[in-house]
Amino acid sequence: MSTTESELAAASATPATSPGRRSAAVRDGLGVGLAVGMSGLAFGAAAVTAGLSVPQACALSLLTFTGASQFALAGVIGGGGGLIAGTLGAVLLGGRNALYALRLADLLDVRGWRRLIVAHGIIDESTAVATAQPDRATARTGFFVTAVSLFLTWNLTTLLGAAGAARLGDPRTLGLDVLGPAVFLALLWPRLTAGRTELRVAAGAAVIAILATPVLPPGVPVMLAALAALIGFLPGRPARPDRTEGSTA
């Protein structure tokens, strides 16, 4: 068991959670949910710009509810790619949520059919808020407050963004076609500062996409670029032996 899991297990053994901790979890969840949810405006506009209708954009937010995958799908379709290529790219990006679910299964301790509902809310933000809490009770509070507030805000702003873009006629005339790539880059940028492995993966993906775009149909370079994630599994360079110490002959 990791240190974090041990701490959470020990904390969950306490008989009660202080009101202050619970209030802090609610505050954190609402802050993250409302702030990130406003990005739905950009997705709604980007989806309509890519050629989706307002109902289609809203259905994506309701049923998919994972921003990176949604922006990826809209970006591929907007670039002329097929639905299959866009969907495969979105599924690859959304696969990380399954790993989050494994981490949160014991922490949330949800049983039966309720797991299907809770699984829909397992995304980057709800996982981050939940795992940042000091005990299991506040972790559950933080998760549900984040997931619900973000889901409601994201879907409302998707509708507003899509409806607003649809009323403009052709959003490309106002330069709104850059919203999808711009927001996607904003989502990616913080991860590039996490370490050298992340930079290597991003650089590898960029090289693959640049080389493949001129010769392959739209959407295919995106899927090929995902192969750059394999770089993360390559062994690191072994450390050089310390030559400052005396060696035996």
JSON list of C-alpha atoms in Angstrom, two decimals, residues 12-179:
[
{"chain": "A", "resi": 12, "resn": "SER", "atom": "CA", "xyz": [-10.88, 7.25, 7.44]},
{"chain": "A", "resi": 13, "resn": "ALA", "atom": "CA", "xyz": [-10.73, 5.37, 10.73]},
{"chain": "A", "resi": 14, "resn": "THR", "atom": "CA", "xyz": [-11.51, 8.56, 12.65]},
{"chain": "A", "resi": 15, "resn": "PRO", "atom": "CA", "xyz": [-15.12, 8.67, 13.92]},
{"chain": "A", "resi": 16, "resn": "ALA", "atom": "CA", "xyz": [-16.11, 11.95, 12.33]},
{"chain": "A", "resi": 17, "resn": "THR", "atom": "CA", "xyz": [-14.97, 14.59, 9.93]},
{"chain": "A", "resi": 18, "resn": "SER", "atom": "CA", "xyz": [-14.78, 18.15, 11.18]},
{"chain": "A", "resi": 19, "resn": "PRO", "atom": "CA", "xyz": [-17.19, 20.66, 9.61]},
{"chain": "A", "resi": 20, "resn": "GLY", "atom": "CA", "xyz": [-14.21, 22.76, 8.60]},
{"chain": "A", "resi": 21, "resn": "ARG", "atom": "CA", "xyz": [-12.73, 19.98, 6.50]},
{"chain": "A", "resi": 22, "resn": "ARG", "atom": "CA", "xyz": [-16.06, 19.27, 4.84]},
{"chain": "A", "resi": 23, "resn": "SER", "atom": "CA", "xyz": [-16.59, 22.96, 4.08]},
{"chain": "A", "resi": 24, "resn": "ALA", "atom": "CA", "xyz": [-13.13, 23.16, 2.56]},
{"chain": "A", "resi": 25, "resn": "ALA", "atom": "CA", "xyz": [-13.89, 20.15, 0.34]},
{"chain": "A", "resi": 26, "resn": "VAL", "atom": "CA", "xyz": [-17.14, 21.76, -0.81]},
{"chain": "A", "resi": 27, "resn": "ARG", "atom": "CA", "xyz": [-15.35, 25.04, -1.50]},
{"chain": "A", "resi": 28, "resn": "ASP", "atom": "CA", "xyz": [-12.63, 23.30, -3.48]},
{"chain": "A", "resi": 29, "resn": "GLY", "atom": "CA", "xyz": [-15.13, 21.28, -5.47]},
{"chain": "A", "resi": 30, "resn": "LEU", "atom": "CA", "xyz": [-17.31, 24.25, -6.35]},
{"chain": "A", "resi": 31, "resn": "GLY", "atom": "CA", "xyz": [-14.33, 26.39, -7.27]},
{"chain": "A", "resi": 32, "resn": "VAL", "atom": "CA", "xyz": [-12.89, 23.80, -9.63]},
{"chain": "A", "resi": 33, "resn": "GLY", "atom": "CA", "xyz": [-16.26, 22.78, -11.05]},
{"chain": "A", "resi": 34, "resn": "LEU", "atom": "CA", "xyz": [-17.45, 26.29, -11.85]},
{"chain": "A", "resi": 35, "resn": "ALA", "atom": "CA", "xyz": [-14.11, 27.53, -13.17]},
{"chain": "A", "resi": 36, "resn": "VAL", "atom": "CA", "xyz": [-13.36, 24.58, -15.44]},
{"chain": "A", "resi": 37, "resn": "GLY", "atom": "CA", "xyz": [-16.99, 24.29, -16.49]},
{"chain": "A", "resi": 38, "resn": "MET", "atom": "CA", "xyz": [-16.78, 27.65, -18.23]},
{"chain": "A", "resi": 39, "resn": "SER", "atom": "CA", "xyz": [-14.58, 25.99, -20.86]},
{"chain": "A", "resi": 40, "resn": "GLY", "atom": "CA", "xyz": [-17.79, 24.48, -22.19]},
{"chain": "A", "resi": 41, "resn": "LEU", "atom": "CA", "xyz": [-18.38, 27.79, -23.96]},
{"chain": "A", "resi": 42, "resn": "ALA", "atom": "CA", "xyz": [-15.29, 27.17, -26.05]},
{"chain": "A", "resi": 43, "resn": "PHE", "atom": "CA", "xyz": [-16.24, 23.57, -26.74]},
{"chain": "A", "resi": 44, "resn": "GLY", "atom": "CA", "xyz": [-19.75, 24.48, -27.84]},
{"chain": "A", "resi": 45, "resn": "ALA", "atom": "CA", "xyz": [-18.41, 27.08, -30.26]},
{"chain": "A", "resi": 46, "resn": "ALA", "atom": "CA", "xyz": [-15.65, 24.75, -31.50]},
{"chain": "A", "resi": 47, "resn": "ALA", "atom": "CA", "xyz": [-18.10, 21.89, -32.07]},
{"chain": "A", "resi": 48, "resn": "VAL", "atom": "CA", "xyz": [-20.45, 24.02, -34.17]},
{"chain": "A", "resi": 49, "resn": "THR", "atom": "CA", "xyz": [-17.50, 25.45, -36.08]},
{"chain": "A", "resi": 50, "resn": "ALA", "atom": "CA", "xyz": [-16.39, 21.87, -36.84]},
{"chain": "A", "resi": 51, "resn": "GLY", "atom": "CA", "xyz": [-19.76, 21.16, -38.42]},
{"chain": "A", "resi": 52, "resn": "LEU", "atom": "CA", "xyz": [-21.74, 19.64, -35.56]},
{"chain": "A", "resi": 53, "resn": "SER", "atom": "CA", "xyz": [-25.25, 20.81, -34.80]},
{"chain": "A", "resi": 54, "resn": "VAL", "atom": "CA", "xyz": [-26.25, 22.33, -31.47]},
{"chain": "A", "resi": 55, "resn": "PRO", "atom": "CA", "xyz": [-28.03, 19.12, -30.34]},
{"chain": "A", "resi": 56, "resn": "GLN", "atom": "CA", "xyz": [-24.99, 17.04, -31.34]},
{"chain": "A", "resi": 57, "resn": "ALA", "atom": "CA", "xyz": [-22.65, 19.28, -29.35]},
{"chain": "A", "resi": 58, "resn": "CYS", "atom": "CA", "xyz": [-24.91, 19.07, -26.30]},
{"chain": "A", "resi": 59, "resn": "ALA", "atom": "CA", "xyz": [-25.22, 15.29, -26.64]},
{"chain": "A", "resi": 60, "resn": "LEU", "atom": "CA", "xyz": [-21.43, 14.97, -26.62]},
{"chain": "A", "resi": 61, "resn": "SER", "atom": "CA", "xyz": [-21.19, 16.91, -23.37]},
{"chain": "A", "resi": 62, "resn": "LEU", "atom": "CA", "xyz": [-24.00, 14.94, -21.77]},
{"chain": "A", "resi": 63, "resn": "LEU", "atom": "CA", "xyz": [-22.82, 11.48, -22.78]},
{"chain": "A", "resi": 64, "resn": "THR", "atom": "CA", "xyz": [-19.05, 11.88, -23.03]},
{"chain": "A", "resi": 65, "resn": "PHE", "atom": "CA", "xyz": [-18.26, 14.51, -20.37]},
{"chain": "A", "resi": 66, "resn": "THR", "atom": "CA", "xyz": [-14.50, 14.58, -20.76]},
{"chain": "A", "resi": 67, "resn": "GLY", "atom": "CA", "xyz": [-13.19, 17.79, -22.23]},
{"chain": "A", "resi": 68, "resn": "ALA", "atom": "CA", "xyz": [-9.97, 16.60, -23.84]},
{"chain": "A", "resi": 69, "resn": "SER", "atom": "CA", "xyz": [-11.74, 13.82, -25.74]},
{"chain": "A", "resi": 70, "resn": "GLN", "atom": "CA", "xyz": [-14.50, 16.15, -26.86]},
{"chain": "A", "resi": 71, "resn": "PHE", "atom": "CA", "xyz": [-12.08, 18.77, -28.16]},
{"chain": "A", "resi": 72, "resn": "ALA", "atom": "CA", "xyz": [-10.07, 16.05, -29.90]},
{"chain": "A", "resi": 73, "resn": "LEU", "atom": "CA", "xyz": [-13.16, 14.72, -31.67]},
{"chain": "A", "resi": 74, "resn": "ALA", "atom": "CA", "xyz": [-14.27, 18.19, -32.73]},
{"chain": "A", "resi": 75, "resn": "GLY", "atom": "CA", "xyz": [-10.75, 18.99, -33.94]},
{"chain": "A", "resi": 76, "resn": "VAL", "atom": "CA", "xyz": [-10.52, 15.89, -36.13]},
{"chain": "A", "resi": 77, "resn": "ILE", "atom": "CA", "xyz": [-13.96, 16.44, -37.65]},
{"chain": "A", "resi": 78, "resn": "GLY", "atom": "CA", "xyz": [-13.24, 20.12, -38.17]},
{"chain": "A", "resi": 79, "resn": "GLY", "atom": "CA", "xyz": [-10.02, 19.22, -39.96]},
{"chain": "A", "resi": 80, "resn": "GLY", "atom": "CA", "xyz": [-11.87, 17.03, -42.43]},
{"chain": "A", "resi": 81, "resn": "GLY", "atom": "CA", "xyz": [-11.29, 13.72, -40.68]},
{"chain": "A", "resi": 82, "resn": "GLY", "atom": "CA", "xyz": [-13.82, 10.94, -40.43]},
{"chain": "A", "resi": 83, "resn": "LEU", "atom": "CA", "xyz": [-16.01, 10.10, -37.46]},
{"chain": "A", "resi": 84, "resn": "ILE", "atom": "CA", "xyz": [-14.19, 6.82, -36.85]},
{"chain": "A", "resi": 85, "resn": "ALA", "atom": "CA", "xyz": [-10.78, 8.49, -36.69]},
{"chain": "A", "resi": 86, "resn": "GLY", "atom": "CA", "xyz": [-12.10, 11.18, -34.36]},
{"chain": "A", "resi": 87, "resn": "THR", "atom": "CA", "xyz": [-13.82, 8.65, -32.12]},
{"chain": "A", "resi": 88, "resn": "LEU", "atom": "CA", "xyz": [-10.72, 6.47, -31.82]},
{"chain": "A", "resi": 89, "resn": "GLY", "atom": "CA", "xyz": [-8.63, 9.46, -30.84]},
{"chain": "A", "resi": 90, "resn": "ALA", "atom": "CA", "xyz": [-11.22, 10.50, -28.26]},
{"chain": "A", "resi": 91, "resn": "VAL", "atom": "CA", "xyz": [-11.32, 6.98, -26.80]},
{"chain": "A", "resi": 92, "resn": "LEU", "atom": "CA", "xyz": [-7.54, 6.88, -26.49]},
{"chain": "A", "resi": 93, "resn": "LEU", "atom": "CA", "xyz": [-7.55, 10.14, -24.56]},
{"chain": "A", "resi": 94, "resn": "GLY", "atom": "CA", "xyz": [-10.47, 9.08, -22.39]},
{"chain": "A", "resi": 95, "resn": "GLY", "atom": "CA", "xyz": [-8.78, 5.84, -21.43]},
{"chain": "A", "resi": 96, "resn": "ARG", "atom": "CA", "xyz": [-6.95, 7.57, -18.59]},
{"chain": "A", "resi": 97, "resn": "ASN", "atom": "CA", "xyz": [-10.28, 7.87, -16.74]},
{"chain": "A", "resi": 98, "resn": "ALA", "atom": "CA", "xyz": [-10.31, 4.09, -16.34]},
{"chain": "A", "resi": 99, "resn": "LEU", "atom": "CA", "xyz": [-7.02, 4.36, -14.45]},
{"chain": "A", "resi": 100, "resn": "TYR", "atom": "CA", "xyz": [-8.55, 7.06, -12.25]},
{"chain": "A", "resi": 101, "resn": "ALA", "atom": "CA", "xyz": [-11.45, 4.71, -11.52]},
{"chain": "A", "resi": 102, "resn": "LEU", "atom": "CA", "xyz": [-9.08, 2.05, -10.24]},
{"chain": "A", "resi": 103, "resn": "ARG", "atom": "CA", "xyz": [-7.55, 4.60, -7.88]},
{"chain": "A", "resi": 104, "resn": "LEU", "atom": "CA", "xyz": [-10.93, 5.87, -6.63]},
{"chain": "A", "resi": 105, "resn": "ALA", "atom": "CA", "xyz": [-12.77, 2.55, -6.28]},
{"chain": "A", "resi": 106, "resn": "ASP", "atom": "CA", "xyz": [-11.79, 1.94, -2.66]},
{"chain": "A", "resi": 107, "resn": "LEU", "atom": "CA", "xyz": [-11.81, 5.60, -1.75]},
{"chain": "A", "resi": 108, "resn": "LEU", "atom": "CA", "xyz": [-15.40, 6.25, -2.88]},
{"chain": "A", "resi": 109, "resn": "ASP", "atom": "CA", "xyz": [-16.65, 2.75, -1.94]},
{"chain": "A", "resi": 110, "resn": "VAL", "atom": "CA", "xyz": [-19.70, 2.85, -4.22]},
{"chain": "A", "resi": 111, "resn": "ARG", "atom": "CA", "xyz": [-21.55, -0.42, -4.79]},
{"chain": "A", "resi": 112, "resn": "GLY", "atom": "CA", "xyz": [-24.04, -1.87, -7.25]},
{"chain": "A", "resi": 113, "resn": "TRP", "atom": "CA", "xyz": [-25.72, 0.11, -10.01]},
{"chain": "A", "resi": 114, "resn": "ARG", "atom": "CA", "xyz": [-24.55, 3.40, -8.49]},
{"chain": "A", "resi": 115, "resn": "ARG", "atom": "CA", "xyz": [-21.09, 2.68, -9.88]},
{"chain": "A", "resi": 116, "resn": "LEU", "atom": "CA", "xyz": [-22.40, 3.33, -13.39]},
{"chain": "A", "resi": 117, "resn": "ILE", "atom": "CA", "xyz": [-23.50, 6.83, -12.41]},
{"chain": "A", "resi": 118, "resn": "VAL", "atom": "CA", "xyz": [-20.38, 7.63, -10.40]},
{"chain": "A", "resi": 119, "resn": "ALA", "atom": "CA", "xyz": [-18.12, 6.39, -13.22]},
{"chain": "A", "resi": 120, "resn": "HIS", "atom": "CA", "xyz": [-19.51, 9.11, -15.49]},
{"chain": "A", "resi": 121, "resn": "GLY", "atom": "CA", "xyz": [-18.10, 11.73, -13.14]},
{"chain": "A", "resi": 122, "resn": "ILE", "atom": "CA", "xyz": [-14.57, 10.32, -12.91]},
{"chain": "A", "resi": 123, "resn": "ILE", "atom": "CA", "xyz": [-12.45, 12.86, -14.77]},
{"chain": "A", "resi": 124, "resn": "ASP", "atom": "CA", "xyz": [-9.25, 14.81, -14.14]},
{"chain": "A", "resi": 125, "resn": "GLU", "atom": "CA", "xyz": [-10.78, 17.48, -11.94]},
{"chain": "A", "resi": 126, "resn": "SER", "atom": "CA", "xyz": [-12.96, 15.30, -9.70]},
{"chain": "A", "resi": 127, "resn": "THR", "atom": "CA", "xyz": [-10.09, 12.87, -9.18]},
{"chain": "A", "resi": 128, "resn": "ALA", "atom": "CA", "xyz": [-7.67, 15.67, -8.30]},
{"chain": "A", "resi": 129, "resn": "VAL", "atom": "CA", "xyz": [-10.01, 17.21, -5.73]},
{"chain": "A", "resi": 130, "resn": "ALA", "atom": "CA", "xyz": [-10.89, 13.85, -4.17]},
{"chain": "A", "resi": 131, "resn": "THR", "atom": "CA", "xyz": [-7.32, 12.63, -3.77]},
{"chain": "A", "resi": 132, "resn": "ALA", "atom": "CA", "xyz": [-6.22, 15.96, -2.31]},
{"chain": "A", "resi": 133, "resn": "GLN", "atom": "CA", "xyz": [-8.50, 15.59, 0.73]},
{"chain": "A", "resi": 134, "resn": "PRO", "atom": "CA", "xyz": [-7.17, 14.46, 4.13]},
{"chain": "A", "resi": 135, "resn": "ASP", "atom": "CA", "xyz": [-9.69, 11.66, 4.80]},
{"chain": "A", "resi": 136, "resn": "ARG", "atom": "CA", "xyz": [-12.19, 9.41, 3.04]},
{"chain": "A", "resi": 137, "resn": "ALA", "atom": "CA", "xyz": [-15.31, 11.33, 4.03]},
{"chain": "A", "resi": 138, "resn": "THR", "atom": "CA", "xyz": [-14.06, 14.66, 2.69]},
{"chain": "A", "resi": 139, "resn": "ALA", "atom": "CA", "xyz": [-12.67, 12.88, -0.38]},
{"chain": "A", "resi": 140, "resn": "ARG", "atom": "CA", "xyz": [-16.17, 11.65, -1.19]},
{"chain": "A", "resi": 141, "resn": "THR", "atom": "CA", "xyz": [-17.58, 15.12, -0.59]},
{"chain": "A", "resi": 142, "resn": "GLY", "atom": "CA", "xyz": [-14.97, 16.75, -2.79]},
{"chain": "A", "resi": 143, "resn": "PHE", "atom": "CA", "xyz": [-15.49, 14.22, -5.57]},
{"chain": "A", "resi": 144, "resn": "PHE", "atom": "CA", "xyz": [-19.26, 14.54, -5.75]},
{"chain": "A", "resi": 145, "resn": "VAL", "atom": "CA", "xyz": [-19.34, 18.33, -5.41]},
{"chain": "A", "resi": 146, "resn": "THR", "atom": "CA", "xyz": [-16.74, 18.68, -8.16]},
{"chain": "A", "resi": 147, "resn": "ALA", "atom": "CA", "xyz": [-18.38, 16.16, -10.49]},
{"chain": "A", "resi": 148, "resn": "VAL", "atom": "CA", "xyz": [-21.91, 17.54, -10.13]},
{"chain": "A", "resi": 149, "resn": "SER", "atom": "CA", "xyz": [-21.01, 21.24, -10.33]},
{"chain": "A", "resi": 150, "resn": "LEU", "atom": "CA", "xyz": [-18.71, 20.66, -13.30]},
{"chain": "A", "resi": 151, "resn": "PHE", "atom": "CA", "xyz": [-21.25, 18.48, -15.11]},
{"chain": "A", "resi": 152, "resn": "LEU", "atom": "CA", "xyz": [-24.00, 21.07, -14.76]},
{"chain": "A", "resi": 153, "resn": "THR", "atom": "CA", "xyz": [-21.78, 24.03, -15.65]},
{"chain": "A", "resi": 154, "resn": "TRP", "atom": "CA", "xyz": [-20.11, 22.24, -18.57]},
{"chain": "A", "resi": 155, "resn": "ASN", "atom": "CA", "xyz": [-23.41, 21.24, -20.16]},
{"chain": "A", "resi": 156, "resn": "LEU", "atom": "CA", "xyz": [-24.99, 24.65, -19.67]},
{"chain": "A", "resi": 157, "resn": "THR", "atom": "CA", "xyz": [-22.03, 26.49, -21.16]},
{"chain": "A", "resi": 158, "resn": "THR", "atom": "CA", "xyz": [-21.83, 23.98, -24.03]},
{"chain": "A", "resi": 159, "resn": "LEU", "atom": "CA", "xyz": [-25.40, 24.88, -24.94]},
{"chain": "A", "resi": 160, "resn": "LEU", "atom": "CA", "xyz": [-24.68, 28.61, -24.69]},
{"chain": "A", "resi": 161, "resn": "GLY", "atom": "CA", "xyz": [-21.48, 28.35, -26.72]},
{"chain": "A", "resi": 162, "resn": "ALA", "atom": "CA", "xyz": [-23.02, 26.18, -29.42]},
{"chain": "A", "resi": 163, "resn": "ALA", "atom": "CA", "xyz": [-26.16, 28.28, -29.71]},
{"chain": "A", "resi": 164, "resn": "GLY", "atom": "CA", "xyz": [-24.14, 31.49, -29.84]},
{"chain": "A", "resi": 165, "resn": "ALA", "atom": "CA", "xyz": [-21.84, 30.16, -32.54]},
{"chain": "A", "resi": 166, "resn": "ALA", "atom": "CA", "xyz": [-24.79, 28.86, -34.55]},
{"chain": "A", "resi": 167, "resn": "ARG", "atom": "CA", "xyz": [-26.40, 32.31, -34.58]},
{"chain": "A", "resi": 168, "resn": "LEU", "atom": "CA", "xyz": [-23.23, 33.83, -36.05]},
{"chain": "A", "resi": 169, "resn": "GLY", "atom": "CA", "xyz": [-23.72, 31.95, -39.30]},
{"chain": "A", "resi": 170, "resn": "ASP", "atom": "CA", "xyz": [-20.21, 30.86, -40.28]},
{"chain": "A", "resi": 171, "resn": "PRO", "atom": "CA", "xyz": [-17.99, 31.10, -37.15]},
{"chain": "A", "resi": 172, "resn": "ARG", "atom": "CA", "xyz": [-14.87, 30.74, -39.31]},
{"chain": "A", "resi": 173, "resn": "THR", "atom": "CA", "xyz": [-15.31, 34.30, -40.53]},
{"chain": "A", "resi": 174, "resn": "LEU", "atom": "CA", "xyz": [-14.64, 35.49, -36.96]},
{"chain": "A", "resi": 175, "resn": "GLY", "atom": "CA", "xyz": [-11.70, 33.17, -36.45]},
{"chain": "A", "resi": 176, "resn": "LEU", "atom": "CA", "xyz": [-13.55, 30.89, -34.04]},
{"chain": "A", "resi": 177, "resn": "ASP", "atom": "CA", "xyz": [-12.17, 27.84, -35.83]},
{"chain": "A", "resi": 178, "resn": "VAL", "atom": "CA", "xyz": [-9.00, 28.21, -33.73]},
{"chain": "A", "resi": 179, "resn": "LEU", "atom": "CA", "xyz": [-10.90, 27.75, -30.46]}
]
